[in-house]
mmCIF file of C-alpha atoms in Angstrom:
data_model
loop_
_atom_site.group_PDB
_atom_site.id
_atom_site.type_symbol
_atom_site.label_atom_id
_atom_site.label_comp_id
_atom_site.label_asym_id
_atom_site.label_seq_id
_atom_site.Cartn_x
_atom_site.Cartn_y
_atom_site.Cartn_z
ATOM 1 C CA MET X 1 108.988 117.633 74.414
ATOM 2 C CA ARG X 2 108.260 117.931 78.126
ATOM 3 C CA THR X 3 107.497 114.686 79.928
ATOM 4 C CA LEU X 4 104.225 114.831 81.826
ATOM 5 C CA VAL X 5 103.774 111.884 84.157
ATOM 6 C CA ALA X 6 100.321 111.072 85.473
ATOM 7 C CA GLY X 7 100.003 108.901 88.545
ATOM 8 C CA VAL X 8 96.852 106.800 88.829
ATOM 9 C CA ASP X 9 95.404 104.891 91.754
ATOM 10 C CA GLU X 10 92.024 103.506 92.716
ATOM 11 C CA VAL X 11 90.047 102.988 95.881
ATOM 12 C CA GLY X 12 87.173 100.583 96.313
ATOM 13 C CA ARG X 13 88.002 97.256 94.712
ATOM 14 C CA GLY X 14 87.245 95.236 97.845
ATOM 15 C CA PRO X 15 84.053 96.715 99.316
ATOM 16 C CA LEU X 16 80.664 95.051 99.080
ATOM 17 C CA ALA X 17 78.974 98.373 98.337
ATOM 18 C CA GLY X 18 79.603 101.631 96.545
ATOM 19 C CA PRO X 19 81.544 102.618 93.432
ATOM 20 C CA VAL X 20 85.179 102.081 92.601
ATOM 21 C CA VAL X 21 86.896 105.473 92.312
ATOM 22 C CA ALA X 22 90.113 106.288 90.467
ATOM 23 C CA CYS X 23 92.150 109.466 90.397
ATOM 24 C CA ALA X 24 94.803 110.695 87.969
ATOM 25 C CA VAL X 25 97.297 113.368 89.031
ATOM 26 C CA ILE X 26 100.027 115.288 87.217
ATOM 27 C CA LEU X 27 102.201 117.168 89.722
ATOM 28 C CA PHE X 28 104.054 120.345 88.826
ATOM 29 C CA GLU X 29 105.414 120.463 92.375
ATOM 30 C CA VAL X 30 105.294 118.039 95.297
ATOM 31 C CA PRO X 31 102.961 119.205 98.083
ATOM 32 C CA PRO X 32 104.535 119.310 101.557
ATOM 33 C CA GLY X 33 103.610 116.337 103.726
ATOM 34 C CA LEU X 34 102.778 114.066 100.800
ATOM 35 C CA ARG X 35 103.137 110.380 101.651
ATOM 36 C CA ASP X 36 101.438 107.014 101.369
ATOM 37 C CA SER X 37 97.742 107.585 102.116
ATOM 38 C CA LYS X 38 97.698 104.513 104.378
ATOM 39 C CA GLN X 39 100.157 106.274 106.697
ATOM 40 C CA LEU X 40 98.013 109.393 107.013
ATOM 41 C CA ALA X 41 95.340 110.102 109.586
ATOM 42 C CA PRO X 42 91.994 111.096 108.048
ATOM 43 C CA ALA X 43 92.433 114.753 109.037
ATOM 44 C CA ALA X 44 95.903 114.918 107.477
ATOM 45 C CA ARG X 45 94.607 113.256 104.324
ATOM 46 C CA ALA X 46 91.782 115.782 104.053
ATOM 47 C CA ARG X 47 94.221 118.692 104.445
ATOM 48 C CA LEU X 48 96.351 117.367 101.591
ATOM 49 C CA VAL X 49 93.562 117.239 99.001
ATOM 50 C CA PRO X 50 93.459 121.001 98.284
ATOM 51 C CA LEU X 51 97.272 121.090 98.293
ATOM 52 C CA VAL X 52 97.352 118.357 95.650
ATOM 53 C CA ARG X 53 94.779 120.201 93.543
ATOM 54 C CA ARG X 54 96.832 123.402 93.669
ATOM 55 C CA ALA X 55 100.081 121.564 92.888
ATOM 56 C CA GLY X 56 99.009 120.023 89.591
ATOM 57 C CA ALA X 57 96.259 118.671 87.370
ATOM 58 C CA VAL X 58 93.725 116.342 88.980
ATOM 59 C CA ALA X 59 90.877 114.313 87.502
ATOM 60 C CA VAL X 60 88.600 111.634 88.902
ATOM 61 C CA GLY X 61 86.769 108.729 87.298
ATOM 62 C CA ALA X 62 84.413 106.174 88.791
ATOM 63 C CA ALA X 63 82.599 102.996 87.872
ATOM 64 C CA SER X 64 79.159 102.450 89.341
ATOM 65 C CA VAL X 65 77.875 99.410 91.175
ATOM 66 C CA ARG X 66 75.875 98.502 88.070
ATOM 67 C CA GLU X 67 79.033 98.634 85.953
ATOM 68 C CA ILE X 68 80.944 96.566 88.518
ATOM 69 C CA ASP X 69 78.259 93.876 88.433
ATOM 70 C CA ARG X 70 78.096 93.911 84.637
ATOM 71 C CA LEU X 71 81.814 94.014 83.835
ATOM 72 C CA ASP X 72 83.477 92.469 86.957
ATOM 73 C CA ILE X 73 85.562 94.472 89.411
ATOM 74 C CA ARG X 74 88.825 94.272 87.464
ATOM 75 C CA ARG X 75 87.413 95.669 84.243
ATOM 76 C CA ALA X 76 85.309 98.226 86.111
ATOM 77 C CA THR X 77 88.451 99.435 87.898
ATOM 78 C CA TRP X 78 90.201 99.828 84.567
ATOM 79 C CA LEU X 79 87.215 101.772 83.253
ATOM 80 C CA ALA X 80 87.394 104.162 86.218
ATOM 81 C CA MET X 81 91.125 104.670 85.610
ATOM 82 C CA GLN X 82 90.595 105.320 81.899
ATOM 83 C CA ARG X 83 87.906 107.874 82.699
ATOM 84 C CA ALA X 84 90.186 109.658 85.171
ATOM 85 C CA VAL X 85 93.069 109.933 82.692
ATOM 86 C CA ALA X 86 90.732 111.032 79.879
ATOM 87 C CA ARG X 87 89.389 113.853 82.074
ATOM 88 C CA LEU X 88 92.789 115.365 82.851
ATOM 89 C CA PRO X 89 92.934 118.949 81.542
ATOM 90 C CA VAL X 90 96.497 118.246 80.363
ATOM 91 C CA ARG X 91 97.307 115.135 78.335
ATOM 92 C CA PRO X 92 100.136 113.174 79.975
ATOM 93 C CA THR X 93 102.935 111.598 77.986
ATOM 94 C CA ARG X 94 103.238 108.667 80.410
ATOM 95 C CA VAL X 95 101.008 107.022 83.003
ATOM 96 C CA LEU X 96 102.155 105.225 86.156
ATOM 97 C CA VAL X 97 99.609 102.978 87.843
ATOM 98 C CA ASP X 98 99.810 101.423 91.282
ATOM 99 C CA GLY X 99 99.565 97.637 91.004
ATOM 100 C CA ARG X 100 100.551 94.816 88.674
ATOM 101 C CA ASP X 101 98.723 95.613 85.449
ATOM 102 C CA VAL X 102 97.386 98.572 83.505
ATOM 103 C CA PRO X 103 94.486 99.254 81.151
ATOM 104 C CA ASP X 104 94.920 100.733 77.703
ATOM 105 C CA PHE X 105 95.178 104.511 78.012
ATOM 106 C CA GLY X 106 96.304 105.070 74.448
ATOM 107 C CA ILE X 107 99.634 106.379 75.771
ATOM 108 C CA PRO X 108 102.648 104.617 77.329
ATOM 109 C CA ALA X 109 101.844 103.244 80.772
ATOM 110 C CA GLU X 110 103.586 101.206 83.449
ATOM 111 C CA ALA X 111 102.391 99.286 86.501
ATOM 112 C CA ILE X 112 104.386 99.846 89.685
ATOM 113 C CA VAL X 113 103.829 97.544 92.655
ATOM 114 C CA GLY X 114 103.816 99.665 95.803
ATOM 115 C CA GLY X 115 103.689 102.843 93.749
ATOM 116 C CA ASP X 116 101.364 104.466 96.280
ATOM 117 C CA ALA X 117 104.301 104.486 98.708
ATOM 118 C CA THR X 118 107.087 105.517 96.315
ATOM 119 C CA VAL X 119 105.779 107.638 93.423
ATOM 120 C CA PRO X 120 104.567 111.149 94.375
ATOM 121 C CA GLU X 121 101.970 111.316 91.595
ATOM 122 C CA ILE X 122 100.480 107.975 92.653
ATOM 123 C CA MET X 123 100.566 108.970 96.334
ATOM 124 C CA ALA X 124 98.611 112.104 95.457
ATOM 125 C CA ALA X 125 96.114 110.151 93.356
ATOM 126 C CA SER X 126 95.572 107.669 96.178
ATOM 127 C CA ILE X 127 94.869 110.442 98.692
ATOM 128 C CA VAL X 128 92.322 112.212 96.496
ATOM 129 C CA ALA X 129 90.575 108.984 95.457
ATOM 130 C CA LYS X 130 90.221 107.804 99.051
ATOM 131 C CA GLU X 131 88.899 111.140 100.296
ATOM 132 C CA LEU X 132 86.316 111.378 97.539
ATOM 133 C CA ARG X 133 85.125 107.803 97.908
ATOM 134 C CA ASP X 134 84.915 108.063 101.709
ATOM 135 C CA HIS X 135 82.861 111.235 101.286
ATOM 136 C CA ALA X 136 80.502 109.439 98.903
ATOM 137 C CA MET X 137 80.069 106.589 101.384
ATOM 138 C CA ARG X 138 79.301 109.033 104.206
ATOM 139 C CA ARG X 139 76.533 110.447 102.035
ATOM 140 C CA LEU X 140 75.194 106.926 101.500
ATOM 141 C CA ALA X 141 75.268 106.407 105.262
ATOM 142 C CA ARG X 142 72.803 109.270 105.692
ATOM 143 C CA ARG X 143 70.468 107.748 103.104
ATOM 144 C CA TYR X 144 70.813 104.211 104.458
ATOM 145 C CA PRO X 145 71.261 104.344 108.246
ATOM 146 C CA GLY X 146 72.084 101.123 110.025
ATOM 147 C CA TYR X 147 74.749 99.790 107.663
ATOM 148 C CA GLY X 148 77.672 101.772 109.091
ATOM 149 C CA PHE X 149 78.938 103.017 105.725
ATOM 150 C CA GLU X 150 80.450 106.048 107.450
ATOM 151 C CA ARG X 151 82.750 103.734 109.416
ATOM 152 C CA HIS X 152 83.696 100.925 107.041
ATOM 153 C CA ALA X 153 83.077 102.601 103.633
ATOM 154 C CA GLY X 154 81.427 99.431 102.347
ATOM 155 C CA TYR X 155 84.259 97.028 103.163
ATOM 156 C CA PRO X 156 83.244 93.562 104.448
ATOM 157 C CA THR X 157 83.689 94.186 108.164
ATOM 158 C CA VAL X 158 81.829 92.163 110.779
ATOM 159 C CA GLU X 159 79.523 95.137 111.342
ATOM 160 C CA HIS X 160 78.729 95.417 107.649
ATOM 161 C CA ARG X 161 78.088 91.701 107.179
ATOM 162 C CA GLN X 162 75.748 91.639 110.176
ATOM 163 C CA ALA X 163 73.817 94.660 108.867
ATOM 164 C CA LEU X 164 73.611 93.071 105.431
ATOM 165 C CA ARG X 165 72.070 89.912 106.866
ATOM 166 C CA LEU X 166 69.671 91.881 109.066
ATOM 167 C CA LEU X 167 68.593 94.649 106.682
ATOM 168 C CA GLY X 168 69.275 93.113 103.289
ATOM 169 C CA PRO X 169 71.165 94.715 100.392
ATOM 170 C CA THR X 170 70.600 98.286 99.222
ATOM 171 C CA LEU X 171 70.658 99.404 95.599
ATOM 172 C CA HIS X 172 74.310 100.275 96.184
ATOM 173 C CA HIS X 173 75.439 96.764 97.122
ATOM 174 C CA ARG X 174 77.363 94.718 94.565
ATOM 175 C CA ARG X 175 75.190 91.758 93.603
ATOM 176 C CA SER X 176 78.118 90.014 91.908
ATOM 177 C CA PHE X 177 80.080 89.795 95.192
ATOM 178 C CA ALA X 178 79.632 86.506 97.043
ATOM 179 C CA PRO X 179 78.508 87.814 100.487
ATOM 180 C CA VAL X 180 75.801 89.976 98.897
ATOM 181 C CA ARG X 181 74.736 87.212 96.525
ATOM 182 C CA ALA X 182 74.454 84.797 99.456
ATOM 183 C CA VAL X 183 72.072 87.148 101.279
ATOM 184 C CA LEU X 184 69.965 87.573 98.149
ATOM 185 C CA GLU X 185 69.811 83.820 97.591
ATOM 186 C CA GLY X 186 68.788 83.330 101.213
ATOM 187 C CA CYS X 187 65.977 85.872 100.817
ATOM 188 C CA ALA X 188 64.834 84.151 97.623
ATOM 189 C CA ALA X 189 64.769 80.772 99.368
ATOM 190 C CA GLU X 190 62.655 82.178 102.208
ATOM 191 C CA SER X 191 60.215 83.709 99.704
ATOM 192 C CA GLU X 192 59.936 80.382 97.900
ATOM 193 C CA ASP X 193 59.227 78.628 101.195
ATOM 194 C CA ARG X 194 56.364 81.035 101.856
ATOM 195 C CA ALA X 195 54.969 80.730 98.329
ATOM 196 C CA TRP X 196 55.319 76.940 98.072
ATOM 197 C CA PRO X 197 55.327 75.525 101.588
ATOM 198 C CA THR X 198 56.742 72.049 102.051
ATOM 199 C CA PRO X 199 56.629 69.888 105.168
ATOM 200 C CA ALA X 200 60.265 70.785 105.861
ATOM 201 C CA SER X 201 59.731 74.543 105.512
ATOM 202 C CA GLN X 202 56.561 74.400 107.645
ATOM 203 C CA ALA X 203 58.490 72.538 110.324
ATOM 204 C CA ARG X 204 61.267 75.148 110.243
ATOM 205 C CA ARG X 205 58.785 77.988 110.703
ATOM 206 C CA SER X 206 56.943 76.238 113.516
ATOM 207 C CA THR X 207 60.172 75.620 115.442
ATOM 208 C CA GLY X 208 61.917 78.858 114.471
ATOM 209 C CA ARG X 209 64.764 76.927 112.805
ATOM 210 C CA THR X 210 66.072 77.907 109.380
ATOM 211 C CA GLY X 211 68.329 74.977 108.550
ATOM 212 C CA PRO X 212 68.540 71.214 108.656
ATOM 213 C CA SER X 213 69.082 69.386 111.937
#
């Protein structure tokens, strides 16, 4: 029986906004120029995506912001990976996942630390997942200008945190992540001050101060 190895990687565990995206790839040949996605310029990464698709079987899975908030990011990431493997047009006999642990795929699987730099199938999966997620975040940037999604892809950069405090969370922000939750709690506290004014809150508004002295 022929061994068909699927490499799996994800993008989007750390951002404050947007989905987590996973890709599964079975390579029948190694595309020229394939390497760790972190070592590739965006243009080179984009050029490799069609080469990867022509060189093997590719499938993508994602977990939404709602699923991330409901399940937690670890289990949502596993769900995205399981969806990607299940959508492969060819069933692999073995799955290699970048990282330290693996979900249950129903077939033999192994976690490989640093696999996105050493295993061609995982390298390819990483490239496709990153390109697709970045594209999705650029689309969000057009719907929600001012957050800078096209630059930071939802990661907690200084720019993103400042925009979050100024503009508030969108529907695509992860409420279960501490920086987003802190903004929401701050908004709730301000609303409560307005609804039920106290001497302290009235003093803060009259002086323009928002915290204790």
